[in-house]
Tab-separated table of C-alpha atoms in Angstrom:
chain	number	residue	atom	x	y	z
A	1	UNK	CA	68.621	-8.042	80.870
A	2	UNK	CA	65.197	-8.566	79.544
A	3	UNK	CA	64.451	-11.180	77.031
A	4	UNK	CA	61.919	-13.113	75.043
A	5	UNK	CA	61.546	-15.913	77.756
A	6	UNK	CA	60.238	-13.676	80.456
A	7	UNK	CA	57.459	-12.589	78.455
A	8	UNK	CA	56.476	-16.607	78.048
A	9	UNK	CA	57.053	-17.248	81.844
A	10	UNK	CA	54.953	-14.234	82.920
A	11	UNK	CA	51.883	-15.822	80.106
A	12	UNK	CA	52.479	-18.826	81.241
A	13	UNK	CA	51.297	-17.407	84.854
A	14	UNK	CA	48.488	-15.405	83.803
A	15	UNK	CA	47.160	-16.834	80.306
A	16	UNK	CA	48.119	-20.372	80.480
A	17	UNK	CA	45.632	-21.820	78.410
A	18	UNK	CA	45.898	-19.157	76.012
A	19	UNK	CA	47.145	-20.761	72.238
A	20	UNK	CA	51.095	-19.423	71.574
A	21	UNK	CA	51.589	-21.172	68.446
A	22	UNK	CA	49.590	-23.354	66.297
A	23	UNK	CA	51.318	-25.443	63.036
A	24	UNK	CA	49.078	-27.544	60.942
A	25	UNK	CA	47.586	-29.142	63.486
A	26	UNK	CA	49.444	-29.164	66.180
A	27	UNK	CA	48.572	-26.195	69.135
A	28	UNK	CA	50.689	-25.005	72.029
A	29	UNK	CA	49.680	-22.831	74.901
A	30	UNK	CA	51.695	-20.562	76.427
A	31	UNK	CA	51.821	-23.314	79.634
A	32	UNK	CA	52.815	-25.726	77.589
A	33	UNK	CA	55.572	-23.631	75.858
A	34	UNK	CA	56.923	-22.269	78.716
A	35	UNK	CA	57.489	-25.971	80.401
A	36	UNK	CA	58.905	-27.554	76.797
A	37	UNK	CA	61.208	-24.671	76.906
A	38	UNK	CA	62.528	-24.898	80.169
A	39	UNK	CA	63.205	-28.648	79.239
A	40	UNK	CA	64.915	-27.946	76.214
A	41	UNK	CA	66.898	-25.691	77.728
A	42	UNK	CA	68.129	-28.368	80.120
A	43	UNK	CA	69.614	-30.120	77.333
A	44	UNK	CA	71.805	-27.005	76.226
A	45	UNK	CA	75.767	-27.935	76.795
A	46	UNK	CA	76.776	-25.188	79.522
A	47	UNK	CA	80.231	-24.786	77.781
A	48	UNK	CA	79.324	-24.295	74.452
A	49	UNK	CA	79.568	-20.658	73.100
A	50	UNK	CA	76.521	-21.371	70.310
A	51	UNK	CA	74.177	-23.709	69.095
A	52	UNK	CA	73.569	-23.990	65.363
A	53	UNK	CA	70.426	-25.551	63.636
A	54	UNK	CA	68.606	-25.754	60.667
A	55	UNK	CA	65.724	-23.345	61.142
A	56	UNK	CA	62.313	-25.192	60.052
A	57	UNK	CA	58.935	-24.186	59.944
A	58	UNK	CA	57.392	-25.782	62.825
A	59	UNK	CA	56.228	-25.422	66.880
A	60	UNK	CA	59.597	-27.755	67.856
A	61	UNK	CA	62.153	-25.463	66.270
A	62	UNK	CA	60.554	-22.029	68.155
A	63	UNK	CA	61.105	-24.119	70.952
A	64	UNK	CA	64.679	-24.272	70.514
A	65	UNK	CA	64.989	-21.212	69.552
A	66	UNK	CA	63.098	-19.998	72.870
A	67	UNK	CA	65.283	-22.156	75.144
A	68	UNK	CA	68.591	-20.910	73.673
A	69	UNK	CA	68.031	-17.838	74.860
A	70	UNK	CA	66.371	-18.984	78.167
A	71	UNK	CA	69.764	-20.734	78.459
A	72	UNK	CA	71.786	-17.166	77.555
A	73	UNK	CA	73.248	-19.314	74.947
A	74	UNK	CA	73.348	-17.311	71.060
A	75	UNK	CA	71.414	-19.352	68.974
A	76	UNK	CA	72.544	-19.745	64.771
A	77	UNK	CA	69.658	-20.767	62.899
A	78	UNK	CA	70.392	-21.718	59.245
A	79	UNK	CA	68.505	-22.650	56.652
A	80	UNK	CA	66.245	-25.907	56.398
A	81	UNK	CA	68.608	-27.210	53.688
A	82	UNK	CA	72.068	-25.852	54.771
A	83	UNK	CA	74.438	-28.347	53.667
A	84	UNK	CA	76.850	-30.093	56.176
A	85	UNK	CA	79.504	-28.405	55.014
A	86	UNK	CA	78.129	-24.986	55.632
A	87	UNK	CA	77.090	-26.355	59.658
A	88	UNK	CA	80.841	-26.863	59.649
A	89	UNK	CA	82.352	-23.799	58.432
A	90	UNK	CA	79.613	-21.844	60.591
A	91	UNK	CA	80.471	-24.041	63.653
A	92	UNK	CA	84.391	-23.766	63.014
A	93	UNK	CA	83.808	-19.670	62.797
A	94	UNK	CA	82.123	-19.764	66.066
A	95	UNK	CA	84.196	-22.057	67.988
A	96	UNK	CA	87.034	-19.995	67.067
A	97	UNK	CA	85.899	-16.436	67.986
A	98	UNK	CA	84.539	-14.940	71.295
A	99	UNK	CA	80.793	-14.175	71.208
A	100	UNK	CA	79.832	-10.932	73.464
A	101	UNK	CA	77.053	-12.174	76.281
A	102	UNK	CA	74.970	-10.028	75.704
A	103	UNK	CA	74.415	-11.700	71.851
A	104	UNK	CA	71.116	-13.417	71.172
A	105	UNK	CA	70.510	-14.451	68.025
A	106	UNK	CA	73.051	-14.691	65.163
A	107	UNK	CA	71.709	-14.664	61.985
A	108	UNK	CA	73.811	-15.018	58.811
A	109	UNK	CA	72.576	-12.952	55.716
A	110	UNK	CA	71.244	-14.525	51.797
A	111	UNK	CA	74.897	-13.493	50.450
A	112	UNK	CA	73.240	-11.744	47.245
A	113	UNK	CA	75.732	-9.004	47.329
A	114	UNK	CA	78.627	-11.142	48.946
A	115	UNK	CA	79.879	-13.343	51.308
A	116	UNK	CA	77.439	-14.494	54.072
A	117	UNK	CA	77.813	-12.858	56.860
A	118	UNK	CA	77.134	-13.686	60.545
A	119	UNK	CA	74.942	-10.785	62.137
A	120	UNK	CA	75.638	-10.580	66.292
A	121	UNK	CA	72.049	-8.871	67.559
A	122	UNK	CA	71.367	-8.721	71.061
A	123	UNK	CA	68.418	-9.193	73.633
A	124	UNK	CA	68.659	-5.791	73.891
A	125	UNK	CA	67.762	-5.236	70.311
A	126	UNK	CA	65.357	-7.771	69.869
A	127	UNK	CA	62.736	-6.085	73.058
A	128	UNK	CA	63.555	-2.780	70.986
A	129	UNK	CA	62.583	-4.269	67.298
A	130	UNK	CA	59.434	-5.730	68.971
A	131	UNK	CA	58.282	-2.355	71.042
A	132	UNK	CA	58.619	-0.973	67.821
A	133	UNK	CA	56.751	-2.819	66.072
A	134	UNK	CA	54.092	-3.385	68.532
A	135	UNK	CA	54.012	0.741	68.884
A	136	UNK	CA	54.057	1.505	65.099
A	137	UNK	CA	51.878	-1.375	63.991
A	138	UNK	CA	49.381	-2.437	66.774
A	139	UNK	CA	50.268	-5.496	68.119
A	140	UNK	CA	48.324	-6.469	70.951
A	141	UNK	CA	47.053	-9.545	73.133
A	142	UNK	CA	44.391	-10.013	70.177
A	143	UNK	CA	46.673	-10.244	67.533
A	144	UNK	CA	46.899	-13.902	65.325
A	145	UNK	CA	50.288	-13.304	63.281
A	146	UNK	CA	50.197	-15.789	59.955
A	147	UNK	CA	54.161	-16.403	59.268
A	148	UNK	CA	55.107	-18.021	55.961
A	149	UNK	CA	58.582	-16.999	55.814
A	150	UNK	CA	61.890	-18.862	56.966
A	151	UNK	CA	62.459	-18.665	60.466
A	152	UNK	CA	66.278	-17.922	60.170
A	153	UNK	CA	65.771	-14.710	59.000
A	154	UNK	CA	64.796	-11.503	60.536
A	155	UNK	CA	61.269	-10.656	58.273
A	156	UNK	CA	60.038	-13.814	59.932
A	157	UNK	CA	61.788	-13.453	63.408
A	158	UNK	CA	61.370	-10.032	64.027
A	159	UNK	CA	57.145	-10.695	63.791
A	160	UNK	CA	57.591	-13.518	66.121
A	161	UNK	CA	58.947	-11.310	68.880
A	162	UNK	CA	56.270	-8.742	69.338
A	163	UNK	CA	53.419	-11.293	69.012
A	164	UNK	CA	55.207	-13.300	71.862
A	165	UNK	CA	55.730	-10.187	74.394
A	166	UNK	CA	51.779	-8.835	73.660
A	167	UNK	CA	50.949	-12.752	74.101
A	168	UNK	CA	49.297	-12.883	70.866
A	169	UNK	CA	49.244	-16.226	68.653
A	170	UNK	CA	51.891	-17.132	66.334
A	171	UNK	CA	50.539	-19.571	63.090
A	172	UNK	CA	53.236	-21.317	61.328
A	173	UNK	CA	52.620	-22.406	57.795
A	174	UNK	CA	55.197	-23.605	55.091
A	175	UNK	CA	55.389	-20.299	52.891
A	176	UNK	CA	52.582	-20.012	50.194
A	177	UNK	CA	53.463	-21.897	47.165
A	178	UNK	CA	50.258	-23.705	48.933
A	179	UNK	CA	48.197	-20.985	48.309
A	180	UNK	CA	44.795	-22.938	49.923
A	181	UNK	CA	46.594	-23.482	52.993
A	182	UNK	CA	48.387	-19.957	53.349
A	183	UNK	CA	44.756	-18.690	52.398
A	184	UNK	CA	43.167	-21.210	54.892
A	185	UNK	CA	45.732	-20.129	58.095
A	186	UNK	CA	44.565	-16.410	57.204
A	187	UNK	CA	40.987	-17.189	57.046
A	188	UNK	CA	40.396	-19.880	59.904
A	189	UNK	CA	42.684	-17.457	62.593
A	190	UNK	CA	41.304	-16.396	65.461
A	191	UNK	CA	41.131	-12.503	66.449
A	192	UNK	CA	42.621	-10.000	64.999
A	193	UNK	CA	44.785	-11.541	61.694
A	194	UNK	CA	48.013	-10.048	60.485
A	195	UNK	CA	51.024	-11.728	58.275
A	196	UNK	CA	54.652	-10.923	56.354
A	197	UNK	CA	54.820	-11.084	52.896
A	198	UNK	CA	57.788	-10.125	50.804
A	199	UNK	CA	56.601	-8.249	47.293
A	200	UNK	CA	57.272	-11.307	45.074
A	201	UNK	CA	54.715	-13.271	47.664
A	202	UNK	CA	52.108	-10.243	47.413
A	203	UNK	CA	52.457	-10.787	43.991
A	204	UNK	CA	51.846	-14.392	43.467
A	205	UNK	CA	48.602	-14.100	45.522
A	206	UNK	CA	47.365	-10.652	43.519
A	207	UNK	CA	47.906	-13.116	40.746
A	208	UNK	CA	46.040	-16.213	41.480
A	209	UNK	CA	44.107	-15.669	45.166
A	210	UNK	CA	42.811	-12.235	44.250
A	211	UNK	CA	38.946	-12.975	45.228
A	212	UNK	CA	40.176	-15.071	48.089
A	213	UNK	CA	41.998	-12.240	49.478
A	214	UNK	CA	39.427	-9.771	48.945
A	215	UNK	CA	36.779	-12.212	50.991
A	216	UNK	CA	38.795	-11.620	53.847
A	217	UNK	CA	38.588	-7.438	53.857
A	218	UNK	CA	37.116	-7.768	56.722
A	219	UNK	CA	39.292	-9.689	58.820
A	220	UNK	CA	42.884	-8.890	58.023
A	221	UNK	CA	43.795	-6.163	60.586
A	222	UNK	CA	47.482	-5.572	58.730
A	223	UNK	CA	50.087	-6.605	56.368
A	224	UNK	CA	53.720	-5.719	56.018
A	225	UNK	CA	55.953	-6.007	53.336
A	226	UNK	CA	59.371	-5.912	53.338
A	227	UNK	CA	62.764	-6.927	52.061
A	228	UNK	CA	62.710	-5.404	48.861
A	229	UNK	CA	60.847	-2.463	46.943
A	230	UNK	CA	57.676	-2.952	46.187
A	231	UNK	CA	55.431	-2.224	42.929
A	232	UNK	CA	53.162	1.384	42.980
A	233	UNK	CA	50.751	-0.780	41.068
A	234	UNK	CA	50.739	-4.017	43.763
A	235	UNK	CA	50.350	-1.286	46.249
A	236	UNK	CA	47.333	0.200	44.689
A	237	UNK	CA	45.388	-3.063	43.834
A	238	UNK	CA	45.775	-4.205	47.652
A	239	UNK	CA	44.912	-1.037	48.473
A	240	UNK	CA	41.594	-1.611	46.588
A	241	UNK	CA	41.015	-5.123	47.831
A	242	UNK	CA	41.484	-4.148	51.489
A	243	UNK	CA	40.106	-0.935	51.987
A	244	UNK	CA	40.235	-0.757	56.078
A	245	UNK	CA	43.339	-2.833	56.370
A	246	UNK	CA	46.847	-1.125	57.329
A	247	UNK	CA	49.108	-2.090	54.900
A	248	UNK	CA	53.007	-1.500	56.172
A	249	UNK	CA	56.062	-0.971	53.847
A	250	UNK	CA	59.221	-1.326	56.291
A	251	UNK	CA	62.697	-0.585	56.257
A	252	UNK	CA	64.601	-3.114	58.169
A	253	UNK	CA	67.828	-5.169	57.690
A	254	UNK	CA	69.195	-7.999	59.861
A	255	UNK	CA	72.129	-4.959	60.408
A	256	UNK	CA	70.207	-2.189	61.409
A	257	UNK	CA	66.976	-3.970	62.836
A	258	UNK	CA	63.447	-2.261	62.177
A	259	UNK	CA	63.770	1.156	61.695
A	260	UNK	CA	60.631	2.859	60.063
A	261	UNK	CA	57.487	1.409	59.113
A	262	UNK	CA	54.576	3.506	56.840
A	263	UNK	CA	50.879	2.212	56.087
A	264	UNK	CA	50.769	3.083	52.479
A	265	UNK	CA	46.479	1.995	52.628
A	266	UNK	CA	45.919	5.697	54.975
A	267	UNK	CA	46.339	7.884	52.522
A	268	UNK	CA	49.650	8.245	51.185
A	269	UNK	CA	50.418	5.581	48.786
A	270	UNK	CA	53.550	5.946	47.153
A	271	UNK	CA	56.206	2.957	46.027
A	272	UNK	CA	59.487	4.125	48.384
A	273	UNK	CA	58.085	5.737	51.099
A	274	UNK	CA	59.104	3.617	54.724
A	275	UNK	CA	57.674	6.276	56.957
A	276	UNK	CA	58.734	8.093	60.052
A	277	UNK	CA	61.823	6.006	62.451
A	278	UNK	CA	59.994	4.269	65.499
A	279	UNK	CA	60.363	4.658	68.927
A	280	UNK	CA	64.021	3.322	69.393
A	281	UNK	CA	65.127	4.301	65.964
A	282	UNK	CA	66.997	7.286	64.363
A	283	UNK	CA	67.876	8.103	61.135
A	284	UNK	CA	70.301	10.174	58.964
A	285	UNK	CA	70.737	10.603	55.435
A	286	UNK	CA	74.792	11.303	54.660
A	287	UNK	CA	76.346	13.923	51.855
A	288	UNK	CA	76.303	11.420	49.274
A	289	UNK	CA	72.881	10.550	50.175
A	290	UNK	CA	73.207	6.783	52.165
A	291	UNK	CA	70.918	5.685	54.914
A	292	UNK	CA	72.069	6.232	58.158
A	293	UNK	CA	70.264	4.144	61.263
A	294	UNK	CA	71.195	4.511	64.964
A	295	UNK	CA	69.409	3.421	67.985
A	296	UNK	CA	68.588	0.246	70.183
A	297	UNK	CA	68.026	-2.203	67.249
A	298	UNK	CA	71.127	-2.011	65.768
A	299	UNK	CA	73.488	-5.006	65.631
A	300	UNK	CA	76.405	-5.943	67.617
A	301	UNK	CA	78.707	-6.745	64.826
A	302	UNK	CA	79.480	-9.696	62.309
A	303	UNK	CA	80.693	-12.592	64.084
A	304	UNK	CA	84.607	-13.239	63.107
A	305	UNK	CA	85.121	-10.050	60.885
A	306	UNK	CA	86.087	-6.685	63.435
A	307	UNK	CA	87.157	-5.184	59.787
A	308	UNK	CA	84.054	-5.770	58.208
A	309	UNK	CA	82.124	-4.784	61.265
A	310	UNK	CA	84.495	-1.314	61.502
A	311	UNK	CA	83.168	-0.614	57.720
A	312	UNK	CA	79.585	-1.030	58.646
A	313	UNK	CA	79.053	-0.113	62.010
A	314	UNK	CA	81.046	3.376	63.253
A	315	UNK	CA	80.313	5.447	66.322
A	316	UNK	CA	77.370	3.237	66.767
A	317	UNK	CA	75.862	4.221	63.507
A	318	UNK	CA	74.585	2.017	61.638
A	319	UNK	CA	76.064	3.053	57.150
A	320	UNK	CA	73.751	1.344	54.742
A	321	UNK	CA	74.445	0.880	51.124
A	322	UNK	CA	70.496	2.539	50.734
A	323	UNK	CA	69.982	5.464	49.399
A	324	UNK	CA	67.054	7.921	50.053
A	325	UNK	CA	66.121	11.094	51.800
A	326	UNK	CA	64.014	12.430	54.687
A	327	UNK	CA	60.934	14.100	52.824
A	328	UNK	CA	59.509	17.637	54.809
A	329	UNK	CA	57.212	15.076	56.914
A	330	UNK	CA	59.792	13.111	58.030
A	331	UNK	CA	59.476	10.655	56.259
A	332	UNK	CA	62.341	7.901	54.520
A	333	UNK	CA	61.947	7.899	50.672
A	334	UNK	CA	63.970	4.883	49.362
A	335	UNK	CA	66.039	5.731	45.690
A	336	UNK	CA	67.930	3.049	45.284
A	337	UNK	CA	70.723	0.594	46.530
A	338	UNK	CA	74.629	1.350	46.121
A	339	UNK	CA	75.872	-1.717	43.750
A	340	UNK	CA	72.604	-2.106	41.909
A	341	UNK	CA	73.008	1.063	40.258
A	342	UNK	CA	73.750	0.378	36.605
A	343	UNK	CA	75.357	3.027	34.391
A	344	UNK	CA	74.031	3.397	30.624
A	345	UNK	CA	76.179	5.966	28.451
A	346	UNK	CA	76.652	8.151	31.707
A	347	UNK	CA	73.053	7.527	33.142
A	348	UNK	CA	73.331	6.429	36.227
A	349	UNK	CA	69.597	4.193	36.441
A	350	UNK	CA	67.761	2.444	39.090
A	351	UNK	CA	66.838	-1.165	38.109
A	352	UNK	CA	63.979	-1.134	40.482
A	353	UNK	CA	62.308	1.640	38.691
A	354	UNK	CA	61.886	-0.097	35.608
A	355	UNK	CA	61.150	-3.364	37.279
A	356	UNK	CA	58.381	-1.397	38.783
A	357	UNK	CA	57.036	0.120	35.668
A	358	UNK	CA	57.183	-3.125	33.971
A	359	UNK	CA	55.112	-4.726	36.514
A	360	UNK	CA	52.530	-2.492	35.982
A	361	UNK	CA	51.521	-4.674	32.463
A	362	UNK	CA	48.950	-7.422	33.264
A	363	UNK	CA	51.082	-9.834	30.774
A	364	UNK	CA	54.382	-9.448	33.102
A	365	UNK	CA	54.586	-11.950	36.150
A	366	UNK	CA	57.940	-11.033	37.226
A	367	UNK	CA	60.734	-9.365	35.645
A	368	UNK	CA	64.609	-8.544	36.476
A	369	UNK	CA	66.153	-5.515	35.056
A	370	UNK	CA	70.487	-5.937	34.649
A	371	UNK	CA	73.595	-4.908	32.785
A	372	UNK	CA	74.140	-6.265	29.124
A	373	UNK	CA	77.432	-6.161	27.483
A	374	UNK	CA	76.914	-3.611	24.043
A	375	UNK	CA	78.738	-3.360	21.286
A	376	UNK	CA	78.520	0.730	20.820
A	377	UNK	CA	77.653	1.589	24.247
A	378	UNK	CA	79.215	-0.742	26.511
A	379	UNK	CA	76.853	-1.555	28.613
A	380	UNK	CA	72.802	-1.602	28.016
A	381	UNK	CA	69.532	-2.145	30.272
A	382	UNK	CA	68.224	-5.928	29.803
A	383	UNK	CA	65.011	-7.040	30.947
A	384	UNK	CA	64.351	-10.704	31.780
A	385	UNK	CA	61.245	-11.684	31.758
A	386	UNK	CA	58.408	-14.328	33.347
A	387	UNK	CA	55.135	-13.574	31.729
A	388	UNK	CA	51.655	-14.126	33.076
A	389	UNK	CA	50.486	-17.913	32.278
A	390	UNK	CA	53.685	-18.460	30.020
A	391	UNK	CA	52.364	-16.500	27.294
A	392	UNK	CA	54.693	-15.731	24.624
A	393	UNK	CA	56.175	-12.121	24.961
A	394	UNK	CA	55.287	-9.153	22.611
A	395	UNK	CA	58.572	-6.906	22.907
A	396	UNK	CA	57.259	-4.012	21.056
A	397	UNK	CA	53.958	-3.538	23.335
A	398	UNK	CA	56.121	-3.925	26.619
A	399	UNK	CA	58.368	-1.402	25.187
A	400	UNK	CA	56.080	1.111	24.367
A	401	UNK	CA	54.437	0.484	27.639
A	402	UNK	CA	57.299	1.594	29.152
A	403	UNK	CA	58.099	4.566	27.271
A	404	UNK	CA	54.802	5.665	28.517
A	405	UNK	CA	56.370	5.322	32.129
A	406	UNK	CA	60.009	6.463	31.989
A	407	UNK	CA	62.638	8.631	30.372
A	408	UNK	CA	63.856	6.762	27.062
A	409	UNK	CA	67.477	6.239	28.557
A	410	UNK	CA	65.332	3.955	31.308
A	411	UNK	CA	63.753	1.829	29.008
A	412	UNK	CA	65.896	-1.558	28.278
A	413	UNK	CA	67.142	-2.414	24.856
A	414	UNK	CA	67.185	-5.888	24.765
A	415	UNK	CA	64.006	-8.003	26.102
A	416	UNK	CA	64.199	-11.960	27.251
A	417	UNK	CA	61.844	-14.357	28.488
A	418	UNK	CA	62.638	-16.870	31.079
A	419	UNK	CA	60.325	-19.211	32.946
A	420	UNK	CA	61.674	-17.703	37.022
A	421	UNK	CA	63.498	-15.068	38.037
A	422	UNK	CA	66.105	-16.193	40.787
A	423	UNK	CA	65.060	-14.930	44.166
A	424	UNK	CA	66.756	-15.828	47.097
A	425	UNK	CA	64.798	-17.993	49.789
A	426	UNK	CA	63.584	-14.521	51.542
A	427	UNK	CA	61.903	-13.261	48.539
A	428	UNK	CA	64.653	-10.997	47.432
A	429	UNK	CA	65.714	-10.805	43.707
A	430	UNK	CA	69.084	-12.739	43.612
A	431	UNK	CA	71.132	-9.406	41.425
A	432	UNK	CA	74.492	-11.154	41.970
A	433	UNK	CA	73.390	-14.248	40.210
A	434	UNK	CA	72.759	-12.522	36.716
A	435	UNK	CA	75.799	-10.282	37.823
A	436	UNK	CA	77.635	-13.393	37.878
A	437	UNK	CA	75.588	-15.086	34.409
A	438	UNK	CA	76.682	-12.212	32.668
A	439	UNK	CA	80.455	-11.551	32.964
């Protein structure tokens, strides 16, 4: 069974002074890797089914990660912060259930739309999500990947993987609420310069390291986003500031693995569109119009839960709660998400196309569109708002700016402004909290 440590003993052999991974200022080679994991790996207890850590954003924690599987033992990284009663509960849930050996990594999900869950994915599925990324997206031995995200979840893992096999160079930074240094890691990288950035993080640099990013035009070979939807207009202004960079919108989940990938900056530019299934990838749309994904990347199951795994994952198919269709290119066109759906007086409407349209004003930072109790109708559209530099909110112009945008039923009744908009600590908008605020 191939895995991620052969790639690092076969660079350690042929590139051995060649930088793997460089945080702050601390740089590994691939020699030096491949001897710290073998070490580590040492230290692994032989009759342990797991090992569970907090995931941080540093060169010692890939380490681990790298000599868990060098040691065929299933590594659970967790957040930086998980509290010691969630280590517990995770460690009790593995302890008690039988791990498959062919299980790699198992990575638990944010819990917006539930209970965490534990996601099983194999070697096997990790060497698939990197060829297809590597295939799709042009990874290769020149390739400096910037990654700001956590490193328990798959947006971040799944970029480490294909820089690793190509023997590319992997730059860890702490997210970019330090814009300079985010900024700084991109410009200062070596070769050919790629990163991850959810739509709330493309956002927050559109907003405030605009010329920076633009300086760099010339030096960024791609960016994907991913996650959650992201805005036409924050696709267009990139678009603008990057002219000859590939800009990626990708459909992946920790479940299904990555699936499709599209560069929205080569002529086809449209908010939804995830592009053609990769090499190891299929999809299917079903008759009431959910995302179907089969192939090599899929996941093994959810560790302790066969029923919730038998909902999910049938006939090795892989049922989303997405919905979309295949356009006459082949391509995936996202709609929407099964539970975020809210119904208005019989219209069923898509909270991420107002969000969208309401993104497109210059005054509006971030926004959240949800359910509000009504006394006539029932329920309403409410839009929470974070405006740009805190400035008070005009109702009436947002309003009318989106009535310009969408069908009257779309456009909210009741307007708020709020200093943040929960996200969850992947970027996504955190739905089940205001779910939860307003009931």
């Amino acid at each position: 069974m191939r895995q991620l440590t052969d790639h690092i003993q076969r660079h350690a052999q042929n590139i051995p002074d060649k930088t793997a991974i460089v945080c702050g200022e601390e740089s590994i080679t691939y020699h030096e890797l491949w001897q710290a994991v073998r070490l580590r790996a040492l230290n692994f207890d032989p009759d342990t089914n797991s090992v569970i850590v907090r995931a941080s954003q540093s060169t010692d924690f890939l380490i681990t990660y790298f000599a868990a599987h060098h040691a065929h033992t299933p590594i659970i990284p967790l957040e930086h912060d998980a509290p010691d009663s969630t280590l517990l509960r995770i460690e009790r849930t593995a302890h008690d259930n039988d791990i498959p050996p062919q299980v790699a990594d198992i990575l638990y999900t944010t819990g917006t739309t539930g209970q965490q869950k534990g996601t099983m994915i194999s070697h096997q599925a990790i060497i698939a999500d990197a060829e297809n990324l590597i295939e799709a997206q042009g990874f290769c031995p020149d390739t400096t990947f910037v990654i700001s995200g956590p490193l328990n979840h798959i947006g971040s893992l799944s970029k480490v993987w294909p820089t690793i096999i190509v023997g590319g160079t992997i730059v860890i930074t702490e997210g970019i609420k330090d814009i300079n240094k985010f900024m700084q890691a991109l410009s200062t990288a070596k070769g050919k310069v790629a990163t991850f950035l959810v739509p709330a993080s493309i956002r927050i640099l559109l907003q405030f390291a605009k010329e920076p990013l633009q300086s760099l035009a010339g030096k960024i070979d791609f960016i994907e986003t991913g996650a959650s939807p992201i805005p036409q207009a924050d696709m267009e202004t990139l678009c603008q500031l990057l002219p000859d960079t590939r800009l990626y919108n990708t459909y992946a989940s920790t479940e299904t693995g990555i699936i499709a990938t599209h560069n929205y900056n080569g002529g086809y530019c449209k908010a939804g569109c995830l592009g053609k299934p990769m090499k190891h990838s299929r999809l299917a749309i079903s008759p009431d119009g959910h995302i179907l994904c089969q192939g090599l990347t899929i996941m093994t199951g959810y560790l302790g839960d066969t029923e919730l795994t038998q909902q999910v994952l049938r006939n090795d198919i892989i049922y989303t709660q997405d919905k979309g269709h295949i356009d006459t290119r082949g391509r995936l066109q996202l709609t929407g998400r099964t539970g975020d759906i809210i119904n208005v007086g019989g219209y069923k409407i898509n909270p991420v196309e107002v969000e969208d349209a309401a993104k497109a004003h210059p005054t509006v930072a971030d926004c959240i569109c949800i359910a509000a109790p009504h006394p006539v109708l029932g329920t309403t559209l409410k839009l929470l708002v974070v405006t740009t530099d805190h400035a008070p909110l005009n109702k009436k112009i947002l309003a009318a700016h989106l009535l310009e945008r969408l069908e009257r039923h779309k456009v909210p009744l009741l307007y708020e402004q709020t200093k943040e908009i929960k996200r969850t600590y992947n970027g996504k908008l955190h739905r089940k909290h205001y779910i939860t605020s307003n009931l």
